Each structure stands twice: as structure tokens, then as C-alpha cells.
CSV table of N, CA and C in Angstrom, one decimal:
chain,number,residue,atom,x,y,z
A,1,UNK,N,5.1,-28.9,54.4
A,1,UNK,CA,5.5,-28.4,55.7
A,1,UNK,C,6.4,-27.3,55.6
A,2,UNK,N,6.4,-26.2,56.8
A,2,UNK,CA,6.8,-25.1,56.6
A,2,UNK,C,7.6,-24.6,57.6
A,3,UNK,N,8.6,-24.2,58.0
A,3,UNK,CA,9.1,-24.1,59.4
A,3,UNK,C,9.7,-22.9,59.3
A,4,UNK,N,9.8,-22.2,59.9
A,4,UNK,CA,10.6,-20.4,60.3
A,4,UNK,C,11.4,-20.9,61.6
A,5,UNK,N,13.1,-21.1,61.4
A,5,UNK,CA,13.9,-21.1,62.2
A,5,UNK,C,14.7,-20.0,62.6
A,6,UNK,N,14.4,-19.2,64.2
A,6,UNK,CA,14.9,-17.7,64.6
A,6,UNK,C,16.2,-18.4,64.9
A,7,UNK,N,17.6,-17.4,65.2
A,7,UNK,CA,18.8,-17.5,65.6
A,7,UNK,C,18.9,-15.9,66.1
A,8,UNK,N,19.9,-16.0,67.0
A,8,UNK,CA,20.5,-14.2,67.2
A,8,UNK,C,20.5,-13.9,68.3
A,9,UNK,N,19.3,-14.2,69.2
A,9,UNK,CA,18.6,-13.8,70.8
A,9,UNK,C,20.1,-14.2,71.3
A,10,UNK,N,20.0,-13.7,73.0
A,10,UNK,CA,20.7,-13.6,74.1
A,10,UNK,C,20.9,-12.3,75.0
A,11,UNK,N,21.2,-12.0,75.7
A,11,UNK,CA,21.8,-11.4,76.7
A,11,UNK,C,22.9,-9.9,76.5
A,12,UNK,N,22.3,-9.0,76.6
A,12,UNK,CA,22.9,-7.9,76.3
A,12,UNK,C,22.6,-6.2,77.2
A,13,UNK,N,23.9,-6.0,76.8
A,13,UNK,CA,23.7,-4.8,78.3
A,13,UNK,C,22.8,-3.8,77.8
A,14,UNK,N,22.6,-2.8,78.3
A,14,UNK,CA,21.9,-1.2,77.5
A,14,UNK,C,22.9,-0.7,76.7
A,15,UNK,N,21.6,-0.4,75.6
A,15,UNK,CA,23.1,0.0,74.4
A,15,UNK,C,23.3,-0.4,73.7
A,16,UNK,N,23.3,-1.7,73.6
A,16,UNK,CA,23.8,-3.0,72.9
A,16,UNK,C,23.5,-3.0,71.7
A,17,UNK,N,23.6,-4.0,70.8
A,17,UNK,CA,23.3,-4.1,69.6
A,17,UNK,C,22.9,-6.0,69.7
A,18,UNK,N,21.7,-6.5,69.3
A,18,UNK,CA,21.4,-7.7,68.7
A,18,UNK,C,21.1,-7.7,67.4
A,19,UNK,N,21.2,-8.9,66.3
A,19,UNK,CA,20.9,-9.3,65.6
A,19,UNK,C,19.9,-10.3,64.9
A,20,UNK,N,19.0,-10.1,65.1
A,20,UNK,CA,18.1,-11.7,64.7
A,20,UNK,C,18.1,-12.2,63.5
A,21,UNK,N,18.2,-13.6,63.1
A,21,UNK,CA,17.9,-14.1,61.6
A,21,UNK,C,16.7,-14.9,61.8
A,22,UNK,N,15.9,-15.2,60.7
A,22,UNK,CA,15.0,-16.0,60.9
A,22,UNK,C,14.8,-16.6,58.9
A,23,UNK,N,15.3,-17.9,59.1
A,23,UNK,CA,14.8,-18.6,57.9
A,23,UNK,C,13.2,-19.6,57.3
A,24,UNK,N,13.0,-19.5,56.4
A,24,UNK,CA,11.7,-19.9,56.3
A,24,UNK,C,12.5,-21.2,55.1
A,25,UNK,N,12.1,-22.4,55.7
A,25,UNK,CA,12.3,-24.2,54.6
A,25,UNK,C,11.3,-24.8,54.8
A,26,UNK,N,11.1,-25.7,53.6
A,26,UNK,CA,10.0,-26.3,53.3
A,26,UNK,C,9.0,-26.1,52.2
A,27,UNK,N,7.7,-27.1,52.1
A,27,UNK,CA,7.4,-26.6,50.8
A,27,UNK,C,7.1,-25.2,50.5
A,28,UNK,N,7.8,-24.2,49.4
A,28,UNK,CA,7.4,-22.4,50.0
A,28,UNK,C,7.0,-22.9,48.0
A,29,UNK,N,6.4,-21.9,47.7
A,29,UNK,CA,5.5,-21.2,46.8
A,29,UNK,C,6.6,-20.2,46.5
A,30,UNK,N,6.3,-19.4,47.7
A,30,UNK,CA,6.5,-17.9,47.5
A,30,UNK,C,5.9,-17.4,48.9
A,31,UNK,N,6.6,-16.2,49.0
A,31,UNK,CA,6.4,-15.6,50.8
A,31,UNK,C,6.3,-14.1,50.5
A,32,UNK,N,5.1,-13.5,51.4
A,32,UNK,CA,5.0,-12.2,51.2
A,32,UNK,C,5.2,-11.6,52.1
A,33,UNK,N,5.0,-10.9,52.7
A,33,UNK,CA,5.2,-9.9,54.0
A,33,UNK,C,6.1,-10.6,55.0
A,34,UNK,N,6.8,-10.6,55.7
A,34,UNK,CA,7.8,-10.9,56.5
A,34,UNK,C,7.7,-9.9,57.7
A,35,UNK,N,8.1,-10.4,58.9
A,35,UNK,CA,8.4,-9.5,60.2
A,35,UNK,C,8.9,-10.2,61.5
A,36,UNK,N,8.5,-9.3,62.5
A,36,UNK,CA,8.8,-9.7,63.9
A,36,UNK,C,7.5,-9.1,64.9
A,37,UNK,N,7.4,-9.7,65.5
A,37,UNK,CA,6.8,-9.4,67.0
A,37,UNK,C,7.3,-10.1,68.3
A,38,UNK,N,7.3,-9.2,69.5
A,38,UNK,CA,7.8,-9.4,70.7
A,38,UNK,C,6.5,-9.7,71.5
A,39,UNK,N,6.8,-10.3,72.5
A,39,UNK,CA,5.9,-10.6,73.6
A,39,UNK,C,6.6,-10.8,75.2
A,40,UNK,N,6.4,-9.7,75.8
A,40,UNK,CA,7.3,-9.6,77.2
A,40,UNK,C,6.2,-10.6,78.1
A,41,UNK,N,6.9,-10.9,79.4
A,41,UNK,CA,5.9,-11.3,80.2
A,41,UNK,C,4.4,-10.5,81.1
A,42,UNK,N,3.9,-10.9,80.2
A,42,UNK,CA,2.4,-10.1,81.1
A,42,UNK,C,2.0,-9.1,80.0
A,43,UNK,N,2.4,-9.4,78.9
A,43,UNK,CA,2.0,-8.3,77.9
A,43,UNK,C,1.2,-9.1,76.8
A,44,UNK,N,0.5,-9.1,76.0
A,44,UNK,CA,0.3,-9.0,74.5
A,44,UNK,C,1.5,-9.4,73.8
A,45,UNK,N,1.3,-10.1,72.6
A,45,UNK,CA,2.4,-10.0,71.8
A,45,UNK,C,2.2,-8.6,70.6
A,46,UNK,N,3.0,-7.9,70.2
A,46,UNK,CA,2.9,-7.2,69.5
A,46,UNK,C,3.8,-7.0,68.2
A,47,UNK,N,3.6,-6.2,67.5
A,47,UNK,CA,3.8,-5.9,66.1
A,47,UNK,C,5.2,-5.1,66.5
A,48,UNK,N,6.9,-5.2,65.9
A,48,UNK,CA,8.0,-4.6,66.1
A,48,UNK,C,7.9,-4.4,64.3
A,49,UNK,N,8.0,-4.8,64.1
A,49,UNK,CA,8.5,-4.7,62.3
A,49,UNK,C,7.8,-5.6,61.2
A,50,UNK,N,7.7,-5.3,60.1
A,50,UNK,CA,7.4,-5.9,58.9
A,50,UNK,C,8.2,-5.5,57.7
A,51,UNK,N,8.0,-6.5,56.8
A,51,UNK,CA,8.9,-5.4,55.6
A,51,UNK,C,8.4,-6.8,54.2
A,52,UNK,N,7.9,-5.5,53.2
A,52,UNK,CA,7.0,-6.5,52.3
A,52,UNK,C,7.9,-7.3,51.1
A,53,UNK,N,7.8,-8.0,50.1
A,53,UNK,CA,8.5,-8.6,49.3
A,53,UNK,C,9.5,-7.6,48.5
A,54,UNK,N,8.5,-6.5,48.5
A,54,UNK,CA,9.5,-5.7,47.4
A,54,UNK,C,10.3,-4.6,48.5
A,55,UNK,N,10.6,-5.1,50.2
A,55,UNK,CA,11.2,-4.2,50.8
A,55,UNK,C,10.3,-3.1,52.1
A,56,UNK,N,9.5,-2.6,51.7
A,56,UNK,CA,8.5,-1.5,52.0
A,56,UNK,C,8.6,-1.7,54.0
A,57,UNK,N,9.0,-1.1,54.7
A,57,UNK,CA,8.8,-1.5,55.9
A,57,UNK,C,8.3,-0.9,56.7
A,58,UNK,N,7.5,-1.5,58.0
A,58,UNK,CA,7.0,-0.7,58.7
A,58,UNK,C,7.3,-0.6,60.5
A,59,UNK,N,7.6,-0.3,61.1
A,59,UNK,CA,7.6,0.0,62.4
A,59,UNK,C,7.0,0.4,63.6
A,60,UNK,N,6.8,0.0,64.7
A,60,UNK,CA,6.3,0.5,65.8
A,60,UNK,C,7.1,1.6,66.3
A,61,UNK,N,6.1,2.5,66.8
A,61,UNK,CA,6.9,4.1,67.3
A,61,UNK,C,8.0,3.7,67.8
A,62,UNK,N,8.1,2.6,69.2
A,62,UNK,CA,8.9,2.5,69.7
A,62,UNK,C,10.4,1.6,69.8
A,63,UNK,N,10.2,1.7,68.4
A,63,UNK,CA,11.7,1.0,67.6
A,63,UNK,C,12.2,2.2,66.6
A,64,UNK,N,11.4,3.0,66.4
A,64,UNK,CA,11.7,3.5,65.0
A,64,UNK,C,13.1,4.3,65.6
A,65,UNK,N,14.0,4.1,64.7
A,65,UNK,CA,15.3,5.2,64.4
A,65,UNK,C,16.5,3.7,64.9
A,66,UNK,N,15.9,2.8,65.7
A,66,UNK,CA,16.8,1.9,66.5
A,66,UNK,C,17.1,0.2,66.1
A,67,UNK,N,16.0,-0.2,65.2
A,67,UNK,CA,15.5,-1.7,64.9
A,67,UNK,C,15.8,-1.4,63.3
A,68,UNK,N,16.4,-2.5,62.4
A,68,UNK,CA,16.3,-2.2,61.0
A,68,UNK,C,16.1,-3.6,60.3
A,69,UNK,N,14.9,-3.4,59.8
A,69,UNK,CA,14.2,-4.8,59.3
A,69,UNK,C,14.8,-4.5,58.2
A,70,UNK,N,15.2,-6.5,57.6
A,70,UNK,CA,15.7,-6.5,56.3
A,70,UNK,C,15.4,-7.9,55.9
A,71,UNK,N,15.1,-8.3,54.6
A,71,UNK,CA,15.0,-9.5,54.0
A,71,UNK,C,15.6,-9.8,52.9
A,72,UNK,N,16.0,-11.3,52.3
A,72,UNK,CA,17.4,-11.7,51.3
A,72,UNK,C,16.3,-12.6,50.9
A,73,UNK,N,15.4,-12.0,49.5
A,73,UNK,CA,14.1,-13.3,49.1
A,73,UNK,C,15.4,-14.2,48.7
A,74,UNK,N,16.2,-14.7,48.4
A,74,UNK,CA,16.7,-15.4,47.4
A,74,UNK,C,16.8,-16.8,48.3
A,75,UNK,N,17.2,-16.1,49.8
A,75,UNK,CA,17.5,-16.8,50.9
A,75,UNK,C,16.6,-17.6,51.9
A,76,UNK,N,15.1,-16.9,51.6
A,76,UNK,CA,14.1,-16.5,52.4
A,76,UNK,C,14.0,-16.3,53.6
A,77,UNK,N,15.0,-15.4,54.2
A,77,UNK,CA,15.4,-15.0,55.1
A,77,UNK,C,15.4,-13.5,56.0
A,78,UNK,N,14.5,-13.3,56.9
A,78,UNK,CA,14.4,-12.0,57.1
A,78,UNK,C,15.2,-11.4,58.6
A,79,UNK,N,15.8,-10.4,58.7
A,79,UNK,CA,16.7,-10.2,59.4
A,79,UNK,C,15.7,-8.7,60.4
A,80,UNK,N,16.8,-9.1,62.1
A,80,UNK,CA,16.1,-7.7,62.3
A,80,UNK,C,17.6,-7.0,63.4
A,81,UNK,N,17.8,-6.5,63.1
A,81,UNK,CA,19.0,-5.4,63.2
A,81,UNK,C,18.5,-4.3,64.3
A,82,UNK,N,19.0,-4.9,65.7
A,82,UNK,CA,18.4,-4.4,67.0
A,82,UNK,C,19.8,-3.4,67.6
A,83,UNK,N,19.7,-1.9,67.6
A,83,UNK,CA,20.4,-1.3,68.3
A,83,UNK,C,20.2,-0.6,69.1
A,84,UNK,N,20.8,0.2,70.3
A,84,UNK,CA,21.1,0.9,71.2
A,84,UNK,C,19.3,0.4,72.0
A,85,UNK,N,19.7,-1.0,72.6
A,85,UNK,CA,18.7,-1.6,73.1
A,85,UNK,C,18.2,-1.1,74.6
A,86,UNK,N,17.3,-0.8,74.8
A,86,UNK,CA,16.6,-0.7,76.4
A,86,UNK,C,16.2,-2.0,76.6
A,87,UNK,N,16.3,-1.5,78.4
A,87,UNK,CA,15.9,-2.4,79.0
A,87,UNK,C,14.0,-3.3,78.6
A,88,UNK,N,13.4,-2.5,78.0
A,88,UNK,CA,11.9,-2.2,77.9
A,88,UNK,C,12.0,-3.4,76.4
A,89,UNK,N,13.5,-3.2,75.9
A,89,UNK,CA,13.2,-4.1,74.9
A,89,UNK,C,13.3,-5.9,75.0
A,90,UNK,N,13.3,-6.0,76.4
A,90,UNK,CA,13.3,-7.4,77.1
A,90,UNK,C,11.9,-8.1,76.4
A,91,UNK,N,12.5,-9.3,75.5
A,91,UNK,CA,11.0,-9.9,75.5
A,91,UNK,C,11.7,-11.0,74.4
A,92,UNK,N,10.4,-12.3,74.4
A,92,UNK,CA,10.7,-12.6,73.4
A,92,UNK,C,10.2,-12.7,71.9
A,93,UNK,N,11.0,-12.2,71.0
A,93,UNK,CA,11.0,-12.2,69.6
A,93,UNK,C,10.5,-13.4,69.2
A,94,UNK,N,9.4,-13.2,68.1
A,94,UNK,CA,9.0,-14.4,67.0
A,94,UNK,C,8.6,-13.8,65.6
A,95,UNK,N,9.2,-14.4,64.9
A,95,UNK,CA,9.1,-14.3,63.3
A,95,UNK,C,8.0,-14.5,62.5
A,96,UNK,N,7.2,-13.8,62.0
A,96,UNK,CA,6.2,-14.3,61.2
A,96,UNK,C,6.8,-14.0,59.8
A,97,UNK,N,5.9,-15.0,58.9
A,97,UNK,CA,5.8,-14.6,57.5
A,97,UNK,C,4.6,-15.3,56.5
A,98,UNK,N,4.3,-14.7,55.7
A,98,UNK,CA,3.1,-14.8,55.0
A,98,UNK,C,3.2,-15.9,54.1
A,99,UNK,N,3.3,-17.1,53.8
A,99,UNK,CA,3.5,-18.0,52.6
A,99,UNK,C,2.8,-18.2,52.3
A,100,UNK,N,3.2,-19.0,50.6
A,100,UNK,CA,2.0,-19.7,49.9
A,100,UNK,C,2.9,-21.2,49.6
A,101,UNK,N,2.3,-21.7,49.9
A,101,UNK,CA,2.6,-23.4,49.6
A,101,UNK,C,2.4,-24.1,47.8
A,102,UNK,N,1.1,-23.4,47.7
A,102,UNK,CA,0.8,-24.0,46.2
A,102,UNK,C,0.5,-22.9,45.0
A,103,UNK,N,0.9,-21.9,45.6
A,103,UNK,CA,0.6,-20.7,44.7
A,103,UNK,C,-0.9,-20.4,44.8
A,104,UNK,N,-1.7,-20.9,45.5
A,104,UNK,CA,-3.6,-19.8,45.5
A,104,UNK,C,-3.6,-19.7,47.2
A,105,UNK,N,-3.2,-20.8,47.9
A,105,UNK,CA,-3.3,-20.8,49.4
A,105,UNK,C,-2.4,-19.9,50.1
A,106,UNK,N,-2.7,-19.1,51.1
A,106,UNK,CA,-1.8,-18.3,51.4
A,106,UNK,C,-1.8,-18.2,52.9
A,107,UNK,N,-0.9,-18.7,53.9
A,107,UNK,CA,-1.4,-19.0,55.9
A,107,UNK,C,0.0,-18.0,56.3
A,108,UNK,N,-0.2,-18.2,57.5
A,108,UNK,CA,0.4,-17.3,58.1
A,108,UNK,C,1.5,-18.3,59.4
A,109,UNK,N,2.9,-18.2,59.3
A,109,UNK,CA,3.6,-19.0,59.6
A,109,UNK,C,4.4,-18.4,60.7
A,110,UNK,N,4.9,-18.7,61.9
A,110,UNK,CA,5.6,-18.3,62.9
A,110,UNK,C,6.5,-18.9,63.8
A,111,UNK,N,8.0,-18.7,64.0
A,111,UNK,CA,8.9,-19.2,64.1
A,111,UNK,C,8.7,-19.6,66.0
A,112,UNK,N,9.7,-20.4,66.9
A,112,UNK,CA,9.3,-21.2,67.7
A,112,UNK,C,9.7,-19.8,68.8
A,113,UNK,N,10.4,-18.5,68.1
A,113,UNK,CA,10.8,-17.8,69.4
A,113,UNK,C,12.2,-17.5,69.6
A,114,UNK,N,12.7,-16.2,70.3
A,114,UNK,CA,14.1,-16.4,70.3
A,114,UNK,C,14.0,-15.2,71.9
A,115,UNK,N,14.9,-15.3,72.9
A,115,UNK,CA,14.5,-14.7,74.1
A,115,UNK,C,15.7,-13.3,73.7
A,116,UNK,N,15.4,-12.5,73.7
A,116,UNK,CA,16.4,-11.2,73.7
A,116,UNK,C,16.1,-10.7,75.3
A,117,UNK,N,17.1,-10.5,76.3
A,117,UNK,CA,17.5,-10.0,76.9
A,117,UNK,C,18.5,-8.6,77.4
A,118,UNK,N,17.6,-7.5,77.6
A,118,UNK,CA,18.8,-6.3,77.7
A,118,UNK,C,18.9,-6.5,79.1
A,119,UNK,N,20.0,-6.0,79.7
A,119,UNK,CA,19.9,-5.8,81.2
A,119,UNK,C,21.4,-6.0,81.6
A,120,UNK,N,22.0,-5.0,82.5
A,120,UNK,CA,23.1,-4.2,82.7
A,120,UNK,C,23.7,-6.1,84.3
């Protein structure tokens, strides 16, 4: 069993700065790609960040220079470092990450959600 627990979300003006953490417990193997995706109301969930075992990250246009994806393998913990937030960045955050359980199997695992809120 595999669980990704987010922490960080809440309520913040324009501007602002959030933090997300998200830990991965349980039986882990080993974990490869790590990230985030948002999903506002009435939208698609989509792709905000990723960042691979050895670091390598990637971005959606509309985070780039502002969001800073990071992960602590030791910890299995991947972080996402949310600054000078718009309102547009209203949504809620969920964590994915790539695990292997027994070393050949490899699923795709997603944390329960965390609500980030910008708004003055």
C-alpha cells in the first residue's frame, strides 16, 4: 500500500507565496518522476510541474519563472514552491508520483488534494 500525503494549501492574497509538501509511505521500491497538477472548477486537471529522480524539471508556460519544483529522494518527498500567485492560480493541487512497489511493477500514484486559494 502506497499513500502520497499533500500539506501547504490555503488562502492567500495576490502576490503571495505558497508552499506545498507532498510525502510518499508505504511499501515504495523506488519512485521516479514526481510532480503536481491543478484542477480549478470547470476545468481539466492539468500538468503544473514535474521533476525526475535525478532532478530534471519541467513546467507549464504558465508557472514558469514563478512555481519551483523540488524533491528530497532520501525523504520521498516532493515540494512545490508557489510565488507571486494570481488569482488564475486558484485551484486544487494534487501530487502525483511514479512508484515501484517490487522493483519490475511500476503505477502511477496520487495524493487526496490540497485547495490553494489566491484572492485579495
Amino acid at each position: 500500500q502506497v499513500q502520497l500525503v499533500e500539506s501547504g494549501g490555503g488562502l492567500v492574497q495576490p502576490g503571495g507565496s505558497l508552499r506545498l509538501s507532498c510525502a510518499a509511505s508505504g511499501s515504495i521500491f523506488s519512485i521516479g518522476a514526481m510532480g503536481w497538477y491543478r484542477q480549478a472548477p470547470g476545468n481539466q486537471r492539468e500538468l503544473v510541474a514535474t521533476i525526475s529522480r535525478g532532478g530534471s524539471t519541467n513546467y507549464v508556460d504558465s508557472v514558469k519563472g514563478r512555481f519551483t519544483v523540488s524533491r528530497d529522494n532520501a525523504r520521498n518527498t516532493v515540494y512545490l514552491q508557489m510565488n507571486s500567485l494570481k488569482p488564475e492560480d486558484t485551484a486544487v493541487y494534487y501530487c502525483n508520483a511514479r512508484i515501484s512497489t517490487t522493483g519490475s511493477f511500476w503505477g502511477d500514484y496520487w495524493g487526496q488534494g490540497t485547495q490553494v486559494t489566491v484572492s485579495s
